[in-house]
Structures are given as structure tokens and as C-alpha cells.
GROMACS .gro file of C-alpha atoms in nm:
model
  412
    1MET     CA    1  -7.780  -3.044  -3.251
    2VAL     CA    2  -7.680  -3.004  -3.592
    3ALA     CA    3  -7.739  -3.413  -3.680
    4GLY     CA    4  -7.982  -3.622  -3.520
    5ALA     CA    5  -7.886  -3.922  -3.785
    6SER     CA    6  -7.605  -3.986  -4.047
    7ILE     CA    7  -7.861  -3.819  -4.275
    8ILE     CA    8  -8.046  -3.496  -4.205
    9ALA     CA    9  -8.343  -3.453  -4.461
   10VAL     CA   10  -8.586  -3.170  -4.415
   11ALA     CA   11  -8.876  -3.140  -4.605
   12LEU     CA   12  -8.947  -2.806  -4.809
   13SER     CA   13  -9.315  -2.722  -4.902
   14GLY     CA   14  -9.332  -2.452  -5.200
   15CYS     CA   15  -9.208  -2.427  -5.562
   16THR     CA   16  -8.820  -2.488  -5.565
   17PRO     CA   17  -8.578  -2.681  -5.755
   18GLN     CA   18  -8.448  -2.887  -5.472
   19ILE     CA   19  -8.706  -3.006  -5.244
   20ALA     CA   20  -8.475  -3.085  -4.955
   21ALA     CA   21  -8.098  -3.123  -4.888
   22SER     CA   22  -7.902  -3.411  -4.716
   23ILE     CA   23  -7.594  -3.376  -4.500
   24ASP     CA   24  -7.401  -3.681  -4.488
   25VAL     CA   25  -7.224  -3.687  -4.170
   26PRO     CA   26  -7.148  -3.919  -3.874
   27GLU     CA   27  -7.449  -3.964  -3.633
   28GLN     CA   28  -7.442  -3.702  -3.366
   29VAL     CA   29  -7.434  -3.851  -2.994
   30ASP     CA   30  -7.745  -3.691  -2.834
   31GLY     CA   31  -7.584  -3.545  -2.517
   32ALA     CA   32  -7.347  -3.279  -2.395
   33LEU     CA   33  -7.009  -3.274  -2.459
   34PRO     CA   34  -6.811  -3.378  -2.127
   35ASP     CA   35  -6.777  -3.120  -1.837
   36ASP     CA   36  -6.397  -3.057  -1.882
   37THR     CA   37  -6.435  -3.016  -2.251
   38ILE     CA   38  -6.699  -2.752  -2.175
   39THR     CA   39  -6.524  -2.532  -1.958
   40GLN     CA   40  -6.262  -2.518  -2.175
   41LEU     CA   41  -6.454  -2.390  -2.470
   42GLN     CA   42  -6.648  -2.181  -2.233
   43ASP     CA   43  -6.264  -2.014  -2.132
   44ALA     CA   44  -6.173  -1.978  -2.493
   45VAL     CA   45  -6.490  -1.781  -2.555
   46THR     CA   46  -6.476  -1.538  -2.263
   47SER     CA   47  -6.111  -1.467  -2.298
   48ALA     CA   48  -6.197  -1.379  -2.659
   49MET     CA   49  -6.512  -1.177  -2.528
   50THR     CA   50  -6.290  -1.000  -2.294
   51LEU     CA   51  -6.011  -0.886  -2.587
   52THR     CA   52  -6.266  -0.769  -2.828
   53GLY     CA   53  -6.500  -0.586  -2.583
   54SER     CA   54  -6.786  -0.788  -2.659
   55THR     CA   55  -7.022  -0.817  -2.341
   56GLY     CA   56  -7.182  -1.118  -2.497
   57ALA     CA   57  -7.117  -1.436  -2.744
   58ILE     CA   58  -7.306  -1.709  -2.871
   59VAL     CA   59  -7.119  -2.053  -2.939
   60GLY     CA   60  -7.229  -2.388  -3.068
   61VAL     CA   61  -6.989  -2.709  -3.081
   62TRP     CA   62  -7.098  -3.000  -3.214
   63ALA     CA   63  -6.863  -3.331  -3.176
   64PRO     CA   64  -7.081  -3.648  -3.323
   65TRP     CA   65  -6.849  -3.877  -3.121
   66SER     CA   66  -6.862  -3.712  -2.809
   67GLY     CA   67  -7.194  -3.447  -2.761
   68SER     CA   68  -7.248  -3.104  -2.852
   69TRP     CA   69  -7.222  -2.750  -2.641
   70VAL     CA   70  -7.474  -2.477  -2.721
   71SER     CA   71  -7.473  -2.157  -2.518
   72GLY     CA   72  -7.538  -1.778  -2.458
   73LEU     CA   73  -7.220  -1.646  -2.276
   74GLY     CA   74  -7.243  -1.303  -2.133
   75THR     CA   75  -7.514  -1.014  -2.137
   76GLN     CA   76  -7.656  -0.792  -2.366
   77GLY     CA   77  -7.455  -0.481  -2.265
   78PRO     CA   78  -7.294  -0.407  -1.933
   79GLY     CA   79  -7.554  -0.469  -1.679
   80GLY     CA   80  -7.785  -0.597  -1.929
   81ALA     CA   81  -8.028  -0.926  -1.974
   82GLU     CA   82  -7.818  -1.232  -1.992
   83VAL     CA   83  -7.766  -1.353  -2.341
   84THR     CA   84  -7.942  -1.673  -2.468
   85ALA     CA   85  -7.839  -1.929  -2.735
   86ASP     CA   86  -8.175  -1.836  -2.956
   87MET     CA   87  -8.088  -1.451  -3.043
   88GLY     CA   88  -8.006  -1.384  -3.377
   89PHE     CA   89  -7.739  -1.187  -3.544
   90ARG     CA   90  -7.555  -1.104  -3.835
   91ALA     CA   91  -7.388  -1.408  -4.051
   92ALA     CA   92  -7.129  -1.156  -4.203
   93ASP     CA   93  -6.915  -1.293  -4.464
   94VAL     CA   94  -7.092  -1.676  -4.426
   95THR     CA   95  -7.342  -1.486  -4.669
   96ARG     CA   96  -7.072  -1.537  -4.916
   97ALA     CA   97  -7.061  -1.925  -4.901
   98MET     CA   98  -7.451  -1.885  -4.957
   99THR     CA   99  -7.430  -1.660  -5.250
  100CYS     CA  100  -7.176  -1.894  -5.392
  101ASP     CA  101  -7.395  -2.213  -5.328
  102ILE     CA  102  -7.645  -2.028  -5.563
  103VAL     CA  103  -7.405  -1.949  -5.817
  104TYR     CA  104  -7.256  -2.320  -5.829
  105GLU     CA  105  -7.638  -2.449  -5.814
  106LEU     CA  106  -7.706  -2.218  -6.123
  107ALA     CA  107  -7.395  -2.389  -6.313
  108ALA     CA  108  -7.493  -2.737  -6.240
  109GLU     CA  109  -7.845  -2.682  -6.409
  110GLU     CA  110  -7.627  -2.510  -6.702
  111THR     CA  111  -7.849  -2.167  -6.627
  112PHE     CA  112  -7.482  -2.030  -6.741
  113SER     CA  113  -7.148  -2.143  -6.755
  114LEU     CA  114  -6.875  -2.044  -6.457
  115ASP     CA  115  -6.646  -1.959  -6.696
  116ASP     CA  116  -6.918  -1.685  -6.835
  117PRO     CA  117  -6.764  -1.327  -6.810
  118ILE     CA  118  -6.937  -1.071  -6.547
  119THR     CA  119  -7.026  -0.862  -6.800
  120THR     CA  120  -7.292  -1.123  -6.970
  121TRP     CA  121  -7.476  -1.114  -6.633
  122VAL     CA  122  -7.423  -0.774  -6.480
  123SER     CA  123  -7.461  -0.457  -6.718
  124GLY     CA  124  -7.278  -0.136  -6.669
  125LEU     CA  125  -6.923  -0.320  -6.632
  126PRO     CA  126  -6.748  -0.225  -6.935
  127GLY     CA  127  -6.402  -0.315  -6.934
  128PHE     CA  128  -6.422  -0.638  -6.700
  129GLU     CA  129  -6.503  -0.890  -6.948
  130ASP     CA  130  -6.176  -1.049  -6.841
  131ILE     CA  131  -6.360  -1.157  -6.499
  132THR     CA  132  -6.552  -1.452  -6.481
  133LEU     CA  133  -6.827  -1.588  -6.262
  134ARG     CA  134  -6.591  -1.852  -6.109
  135GLN     CA  135  -6.353  -1.619  -6.013
  136LEU     CA  136  -6.592  -1.385  -5.805
  137CYS     CA  137  -6.632  -1.731  -5.592
  138ASP     CA  138  -6.292  -1.796  -5.606
  139GLY     CA  139  -6.169  -1.476  -5.510
  140THR     CA  140  -5.946  -1.433  -5.763
  141SER     CA  141  -6.123  -1.124  -5.976
  142GLY     CA  142  -5.858  -0.893  -5.864
  143LEU     CA  143  -6.142  -0.622  -5.785
  144GLY     CA  144  -6.109  -0.443  -5.462
  145SER     CA  145  -6.398  -0.347  -5.190
  146TYR     CA  146  -6.638  -0.089  -5.123
  147GLN     CA  147  -6.673  -0.136  -4.756
  148PRO     CA  148  -6.379   0.022  -4.636
  149LEU     CA  149  -6.466   0.361  -4.843
  150LEU     CA  150  -6.792   0.339  -4.676
  151GLU     CA  151  -6.745   0.272  -4.346
  152ASN     CA  152  -6.752   0.590  -4.189
  153GLN     CA  153  -7.108   0.663  -4.381
  154VAL     CA  154  -7.230   0.348  -4.186
  155LEU     CA  155  -7.075   0.442  -3.856
  156SER     CA  156  -7.258   0.789  -3.883
  157ASN     CA  157  -7.569   0.673  -4.074
  158PRO     CA  158  -7.630   0.278  -3.986
  159THR     CA  159  -7.985   0.275  -4.074
  160ARG     CA  160  -7.930   0.414  -4.413
  161ALA     CA  161  -8.046   0.205  -4.711
  162TRP     CA  162  -7.795   0.127  -4.992
  163ASN     CA  163  -7.858   0.071  -5.353
  164ASP     CA  164  -7.700  -0.247  -5.503
  165ARG     CA  165  -7.544  -0.005  -5.802
  166GLU     CA  166  -7.392   0.262  -5.557
  167LEU     CA  167  -7.228  -0.002  -5.365
  168LEU     CA  168  -7.077  -0.150  -5.713
  169ALA     CA  169  -6.965   0.194  -5.812
  170TYR     CA  170  -6.767   0.205  -5.515
  171GLY     CA  171  -6.616  -0.130  -5.563
  172ILE     CA  172  -6.525  -0.118  -5.889
  173ALA     CA  173  -6.377   0.226  -5.845
  174SER     CA  174  -6.114   0.069  -5.579
  175PRO     CA  175  -5.788  -0.008  -5.754
  176ARG     CA  176  -5.754  -0.376  -5.853
  177LEU     CA  177  -5.564  -0.598  -5.638
  178ASN     CA  178  -5.418  -0.813  -5.895
  179ALA     CA  179  -5.477  -0.931  -6.262
  180PRO     CA  180  -5.817  -1.171  -6.310
  181GLY     CA  181  -5.690  -1.522  -6.210
  182VAL     CA  182  -5.335  -1.447  -6.046
  183ALA     CA  183  -5.412  -1.499  -5.685
  184TYR     CA  184  -5.668  -1.496  -5.365
  185GLY     CA  185  -5.801  -1.140  -5.257
  186ASN     CA  186  -6.038  -1.098  -4.978
  187ALA     CA  187  -6.280  -0.827  -5.169
  188ASP     CA  188  -6.624  -0.772  -5.087
  189THR     CA  189  -6.713  -0.650  -5.410
  190ASN     CA  190  -6.701  -1.036  -5.578
  191TYR     CA  191  -6.986  -1.154  -5.393
  192LEU     CA  192  -7.197  -0.840  -5.425
  193ILE     CA  193  -7.158  -0.886  -5.820
  194ALA     CA  194  -7.228  -1.257  -5.757
  195GLY     CA  195  -7.533  -1.170  -5.601
  196LEU     CA  196  -7.633  -0.935  -5.929
  197ALA     CA  197  -7.525  -1.198  -6.165
  198VAL     CA  198  -7.774  -1.478  -5.966
  199GLU     CA  199  -8.056  -1.215  -6.014
  200ARG     CA  200  -8.038  -1.159  -6.382
  201ALA     CA  201  -7.973  -1.532  -6.470
  202THR     CA  202  -8.299  -1.601  -6.266
  203GLY     CA  203  -8.529  -1.294  -6.249
  204GLU     CA  204  -8.552  -1.342  -5.898
  205ARG     CA  205  -8.421  -1.128  -5.585
  206LEU     CA  206  -8.118  -1.268  -5.395
  207SER     CA  207  -8.319  -1.284  -5.101
  208ASP     CA  208  -8.573  -1.555  -5.243
  209LEU     CA  209  -8.313  -1.748  -5.382
  210ILE     CA  210  -8.151  -1.807  -5.043
  211ALA     CA  211  -8.491  -1.888  -4.900
  212GLU     CA  212  -8.543  -2.150  -5.221
  213ARG     CA  213  -8.200  -2.286  -5.257
  214VAL     CA  214  -7.999  -2.236  -4.896
  215ALA     CA  215  -8.198  -2.192  -4.618
  216GLY     CA  216  -8.543  -2.414  -4.732
  217PRO     CA  217  -8.388  -2.723  -4.832
  218LEU     CA  218  -8.140  -2.730  -4.523
  219GLY     CA  219  -8.415  -2.612  -4.267
  220LEU     CA  220  -8.259  -2.303  -4.186
  221GLU     CA  221  -8.550  -2.167  -4.031
  222ALA     CA  222  -8.359  -1.870  -3.853
  223THR     CA  223  -8.167  -1.782  -4.153
  224SER     CA  224  -8.282  -1.489  -4.424
  225LEU     CA  225  -8.134  -1.184  -4.648
  226PRO     CA  226  -8.393  -0.928  -4.502
  227GLY     CA  227  -8.500  -0.622  -4.702
  228PRO     CA  228  -8.329  -0.282  -4.691
  229ALA     CA  229  -8.529  -0.163  -4.437
  230ALA     CA  230  -8.321  -0.089  -4.109
  231ALA     CA  231  -8.399  -0.370  -3.831
  232PRO     CA  232  -8.262  -0.595  -3.583
  233PRO     CA  233  -8.137  -0.939  -3.702
  234SER     CA  234  -8.434  -1.092  -3.536
  235ALA     CA  235  -8.698  -1.017  -3.307
  236ASN     CA  236  -8.522  -1.180  -3.038
  237ALA     CA  237  -8.137  -1.030  -3.145
  238LEU     CA  238  -7.784  -1.029  -2.965
  239THR     CA  239  -7.714  -0.678  -2.917
  240GLY     CA  240  -7.420  -0.550  -3.156
  241TYR     CA  241  -7.178  -0.318  -3.090
  242TRP     CA  242  -6.898  -0.121  -3.261
  243SER     CA  243  -6.603  -0.012  -3.072
  244ARG     CA  244  -6.366   0.274  -3.212
  245PRO     CA  245  -6.074   0.448  -3.089
  246ASN     CA  246  -6.051   0.783  -3.016
  247PRO     CA  247  -5.772   1.045  -3.178
  248GLU     CA  248  -5.548   0.891  -2.943
  249GLY     CA  249  -5.569   0.556  -3.014
  250VAL     CA  250  -5.721   0.392  -2.721
  251TRP     CA  251  -6.037   0.189  -2.791
  252ASN     CA  252  -6.357   0.234  -2.609
  253CYS     CA  253  -6.466  -0.061  -2.472
  254THR     CA  254  -6.713   0.061  -2.203
  255ASP     CA  255  -6.955   0.234  -2.423
  256PRO     CA  256  -6.909   0.112  -2.777
  257GLY     CA  257  -7.219   0.250  -3.038
  258ASP     CA  258  -7.499   0.008  -3.068
  259TYR     CA  259  -7.532  -0.120  -3.398
  260THR     CA  260  -7.807  -0.389  -3.369
  261VAL     CA  261  -8.043  -0.225  -3.614
  262THR     CA  262  -7.886  -0.159  -3.954
  263SER     CA  263  -7.974  -0.222  -4.293
  264ALA     CA  264  -7.868  -0.557  -4.446
  265SER     CA  265  -7.850  -0.386  -4.764
  266PHE     CA  266  -7.496  -0.248  -4.720
  267GLY     CA  267  -7.371  -0.636  -4.692
  268ALA     CA  268  -7.605  -0.769  -4.949
  269GLY     CA  269  -7.460  -1.085  -5.132
  270ASP     CA  270  -7.141  -1.026  -4.923
  271SER     CA  271  -7.262  -1.006  -4.538
  272GLY     CA  272  -7.645  -0.922  -4.543
  273VAL     CA  273  -7.770  -1.276  -4.425
  274VAL     CA  274  -7.911  -1.304  -4.076
  275THR     CA  275  -7.925  -1.646  -3.885
  276ASP     CA  276  -7.906  -1.834  -3.518
  277ILE     CA  277  -7.625  -2.033  -3.372
  278THR     CA  278  -7.815  -2.353  -3.483
  279ASP     CA  279  -7.875  -2.260  -3.798
  280LEU     CA  280  -7.500  -2.152  -3.882
  281GLY     CA  281  -7.360  -2.467  -3.708
  282ARG     CA  282  -7.589  -2.699  -3.962
  283TYR     CA  283  -7.501  -2.459  -4.259
  284ALA     CA  284  -7.158  -2.488  -4.174
  285GLN     CA  285  -7.177  -2.897  -4.210
  286ALA     CA  286  -7.385  -2.842  -4.530
  287LEU     CA  287  -7.111  -2.621  -4.689
  288ALA     CA  288  -6.821  -2.868  -4.603
  289THR     CA  289  -7.018  -3.162  -4.747
  290GLY     CA  290  -7.132  -3.001  -5.048
  291ALA     CA  291  -7.487  -3.084  -4.944
  292LEU     CA  292  -7.647  -2.847  -5.187
  293LEU     CA  293  -7.428  -2.933  -5.472
  294PRO     CA  294  -7.383  -3.264  -5.723
  295ASP     CA  295  -7.173  -3.491  -5.602
  296ASP     CA  296  -6.924  -3.432  -5.915
  297ASN     CA  297  -6.910  -3.026  -5.823
  298ASP     CA  298  -6.529  -2.917  -5.846
  299ARG     CA  299  -6.621  -2.605  -5.599
  300PHE     CA  300  -6.302  -2.672  -5.343
  301ALA     CA  301  -6.080  -2.837  -5.588
  302ALA     CA  302  -5.821  -2.595  -5.625
  303PRO     CA  303  -5.768  -2.387  -5.316
  304LEU     CA  304  -5.559  -2.070  -5.331
  305PRO     CA  305  -5.333  -1.964  -5.041
  306THR     CA  306  -5.507  -1.653  -4.894
  307TYR     CA  307  -5.187  -1.449  -4.887
  308GLY     CA  308  -4.819  -1.458  -4.955
  309GLU     CA  309  -4.684  -1.591  -4.639
  310ALA     CA  310  -5.012  -1.800  -4.554
  311PRO     CA  311  -4.962  -2.146  -4.373
  312THR     CA  312  -5.005  -2.396  -4.628
  313TRP     CA  313  -5.317  -2.531  -4.449
  314PHE     CA  314  -5.504  -2.221  -4.496
  315THR     CA  315  -5.649  -2.185  -4.838
  316ALA     CA  316  -5.935  -2.027  -4.979
  317THR     CA  317  -6.190  -2.098  -5.295
  318GLY     CA  318  -6.577  -2.107  -5.388
  319GLY     CA  319  -6.671  -1.855  -5.158
  320ALA     CA  320  -6.535  -2.051  -4.832
  321TYR     CA  321  -6.186  -2.124  -4.662
  322GLN     CA  322  -6.040  -2.439  -4.633
  323ALA     CA  323  -5.843  -2.457  -4.261
  324GLY     CA  324  -5.666  -2.801  -4.227
  325SER     CA  325  -5.957  -3.049  -4.259
  326LEU     CA  326  -6.229  -2.785  -4.177
  327ILE     CA  327  -6.446  -2.568  -4.424
  328GLY     CA  328  -6.593  -2.267  -4.357
  329GLN     CA  329  -6.626  -1.885  -4.378
  330PHE     CA  330  -6.537  -1.602  -4.121
  331GLY     CA  331  -6.591  -1.212  -4.101
  332SER     CA  332  -6.753  -0.928  -3.957
  333ALA     CA  333  -7.085  -0.712  -3.999
  334PRO     CA  334  -7.152  -0.422  -3.803
  335GLY     CA  335  -7.236  -0.521  -3.460
  336TYR     CA  336  -7.065  -0.852  -3.474
  337ILE     CA  337  -6.772  -1.103  -3.572
  338VAL     CA  338  -6.862  -1.481  -3.686
  339GLY     CA  339  -6.684  -1.763  -3.762
  340ALA     CA  340  -6.845  -2.096  -3.869
  341PHE     CA  341  -6.617  -2.414  -3.971
  342ALA     CA  342  -6.703  -2.768  -4.032
  343ASP     CA  343  -6.512  -3.092  -4.094
  344PRO     CA  344  -6.690  -3.285  -4.378
  345SER     CA  345  -6.510  -3.641  -4.262
  346THR     CA  346  -6.571  -3.637  -3.887
  347GLY     CA  347  -6.857  -3.415  -3.856
  348MET     CA  348  -6.758  -3.176  -3.620
  349SER     CA  349  -6.893  -2.815  -3.647
  350VAL     CA  350  -6.815  -2.508  -3.457
  351ALA     CA  351  -7.012  -2.201  -3.475
  352VAL     CA  352  -6.956  -1.838  -3.267
  353VAL     CA  353  -7.061  -1.491  -3.260
  354LEU     CA  354  -6.923  -1.208  -3.081
  355ASN     CA  355  -7.113  -0.867  -3.042
  356ASN     CA  356  -6.829  -0.660  -3.074
  357SER     CA  357  -6.756  -0.551  -3.469
  358GLY     CA  358  -6.455  -0.335  -3.368
  359GLY     CA  359  -6.165  -0.578  -3.348
  360SER     CA  360  -5.998  -0.754  -3.639
  361GLU     CA  361  -6.264  -1.023  -3.808
  362ALA     CA  362  -5.979  -1.272  -3.801
  363VAL     CA  363  -6.100  -1.306  -3.461
  364GLY     CA  364  -6.381  -1.502  -3.577
  365ALA     CA  365  -6.158  -1.776  -3.786
  366TRP     CA  366  -5.925  -1.775  -3.507
  367LEU     CA  367  -6.153  -1.837  -3.207
  368ALA     CA  368  -6.356  -2.096  -3.440
  369TRP     CA  369  -6.012  -2.278  -3.491
  370GLU     CA  370  -5.947  -2.257  -3.097
  371LEU     CA  371  -6.278  -2.383  -3.017
  372ALA     CA  372  -6.221  -2.715  -3.304
  373ALA     CA  373  -5.888  -2.764  -3.135
  374ILE     CA  374  -6.055  -2.822  -2.809
  375ALA     CA  375  -6.342  -2.999  -2.950
  376SER     CA  376  -6.146  -3.238  -3.158
  377LYS     CA  377  -5.984  -3.419  -2.842
  378ALA     CA  378  -6.333  -3.471  -2.662
  379PRO     CA  379  -6.340  -3.795  -2.524
  380ALA     CA  380  -6.575  -4.019  -2.742
  381ALA     CA  381  -6.912  -4.149  -2.568
  382ASP     CA  382  -6.975  -4.499  -2.492
  383GLY     CA  383  -6.982  -4.727  -2.831
  384ARG     CA  384  -6.802  -4.408  -3.022
  385THR     CA  385  -6.427  -4.372  -3.126
  386ILE     CA  386  -6.259  -4.051  -3.141
  387PRO     CA  387  -6.122  -3.959  -3.486
  388GLU     CA  388  -5.760  -3.981  -3.587
  389ALA     CA  389  -5.743  -3.661  -3.803
  390GLY     CA  390  -5.569  -3.392  -3.625
  391LEU     CA  391  -5.554  -3.028  -3.678
  392PRO     CA  392  -5.244  -2.834  -3.760
  393TRP     CA  393  -5.236  -2.582  -3.495
  394THR     CA  394  -5.343  -2.605  -3.131
  395ALA     CA  395  -5.580  -2.396  -2.921
  396GLN     CA  396  -5.279  -2.235  -2.734
  397GLN     CA  397  -5.172  -2.087  -3.090
  398MET     CA  398  -5.500  -1.918  -3.183
  399ARG     CA  399  -5.545  -1.793  -2.830
  400ASP     CA  400  -5.199  -1.621  -2.894
  401ASN     CA  401  -5.309  -1.494  -3.203
  402ILE     CA  402  -5.627  -1.340  -3.073
  403GLY     CA  403  -5.449  -1.186  -2.852
  404THR     CA  404  -5.240  -1.005  -3.103
  405VAL     CA  405  -5.523  -0.806  -3.193
  406ALA     CA  406  -5.665  -0.748  -2.868
  407ILE     CA  407  -5.849  -0.393  -2.837
  408CYS     CA  408  -5.932  -0.405  -2.476
  409PRO     CA  409  -5.659  -0.576  -2.289
  410PRO     CA  410  -5.741  -0.714  -1.994
  411ALA     CA  411  -5.632  -0.512  -1.683
  412GLN     CA  412  -5.315  -0.578  -1.530
   0.00000   0.00000   0.00000
């Protein structure tokens, strides 16, 4: 479970500026969610599996007032072994939040200022003095992305190790989305640069910083940023697939490419981290409650619309998204679509991974929000009370959203 008590404190040995982090959430009921709630949750995940061409999924849902459900669903591939809840996978864009954890920690320690130009901490960026470290994490730098430009190379050579500077060159060569500070833009280059900045500021590798400042203090034993050598996400990994359309636009839903073994260097500070579902659920709570930062931090104080016509309840800032009362991240990495969100007040946390990255990464958010809508209505255990706060969407609305981007519609 995510929380065994109202305060989670995990001891950490070694040289680190933060010995342990506490996640202040309501005490987690020690038991399973009611059968009816689990049935609804399982139906939501299996439906999304079908529509995304995923053979397997792993899900964790923790409702402190009611219970929890952590499970592997489906198989490792057609006719393959059953998926188990302890399998590792790529955390995708949740890495962004972790990279920005470090940015905000270093700012709190006055190692640098969030308003420093990125050129102060990352060399080789002439003409980018108008972008600040804060704007990288807020997604308001106006920079474009590098990953879409290199997708075909990853498809054809997934084990290639990438140099950060090569990725950076593609990112800054992409057309700017807008002037700095004007609007939010979903761009991976922001977090690649943020990772380079914290490395320069500390003299440490980003992988070590994540271990010392994020995974260690939170007790995330399955979470790390691997080196550049191609490898599966863990010794016991969820197999990751990547369906692609043929020239006629028909998606390969029966024999997708296997992208379990890739190089985390392509994701770097944007999407390179690996994890498991228990760690991911715990991290979502830590992110939502600001467990790694001082109480007076302003990380989520000025959220921005995620796009022009976005609902007012869906905003972004600080390397994370805010959806109603939830805070978290979602996205995709080769082989996986991921979503993880938590409510800092109720402590509810949802985390899910699907093992086919062919479809829209938005499924990671929509499925997490569908699960949250179901879990938010879970009956209270004896002596507990259901939180009064609700979510500004229904489970059915999120399921309908997933249907609009289905790449493998069910047979009629």
C-alpha cells in the first residue's frame, strides 16, 4: 500500500541532503477495496487495454478511507505469461516531475535561482538568455520537442545510446511554440535542459541526483534513471510493445514490435526513469503533497491552461498537471503509456501502465482519471468517512475520451 500510517517516513543511509521524506496523507485502510469497486476498476483497465492494443497492464488504486487494489492484468504478449503487479516498466513523463523536484530542491537550497537564465547553467545555448529555469518546469519556455523528430530512428534502432547534447541540438532546432512565459507547451526539451542544468549546478549525474533526492528519501526501491546501455526496465519487466499503422493507416494490433529493451538515454530527464506500480503510486502522493520541498514552496501556485480550449480544471505548472483536485503526470515512452495522479487532501492515488505505446499518450491521463472517478465513490470502511470533495468529470466521460483515440477498436 502507499501509506501504512498518516505519515510515511523512510530512512535513507548515505550522503544526501535529505535523510527521509514524509508524505502527510490520511491513514490508509489496510484491506482491499470492495468487490464492486474492483470490478469497475478492472473493467476500465481491460477496456483501455483493448482500445490501445495492449496485452497487459498494471494498476494500483489507493483510497485511504476504503482500501486498495494493486494488480497485473492480461499477459506479456499473445499467449504469454500472466502480468504480475511487481513487474517494472518505464515511468515515461513522470520523469519530468522528478527532474523538477530536483530543480525546486536546489532553488530552495539557494544553489541557484528559479529565475536564472538557462544559459547560466547550460552551455551552448546562445540566444536563449530569455528563458529561465522556472519556465522549463512550468513548460512556458516556448521551446519545441526533440522526440518527434527522432521517432523513426528509435523505431528502427531502439537500443541506440543517445548523447544529451545531440538530443539538445534537435530540441532547440525545433520551431519555438511561443515566446517565453506566454503559454504552456508540452515539450520534452524543457526537461532535458533542466536535467543538464542540475547536473552542472551540482557536479553530479542526474541519475545520482534522482537516487539521492527523490527515490532514496521516498523509499522508492524500484525507481531509478538507468545508464545509456540498452536494457529492459527491470529484471522482471512488463513487456512493452509499439504498434504502428501500415501505409493504408491500419494499425498492427496483432503483432506489434517489442520495445522492452531500449536505451533510457533517449528519454533522459524527460522520460528516462524506470519504476514499478507501488513506487509510482507512492511517488504520486509525494508529488501532490510536496513531500520533497519546504512547506512554503510555490511550485503549483500559478497553474496555466494546458491548451487554448482546455477545461478550467486541467492546468499545468511545476513539471506536473493539475486535474481537478488531483496532481500528477502522464505520458508515454517506447513500449508503455503511463498515468499517475493523487489528491493531496484525501490521499487517493491512482497509477496505471499499459504495455503498448502506439496510441495517444492522453490515454494515460484519461484512464487514471477514470479510475480516480470510480475510486472516489468507493464506500467507506468501518469507522471511516467518504471525502466530500468530488471530481469535475465522470468515469464514463473519460472512457468515452479513450474511445475517440482507439487504435484497436473491439470487433463488432
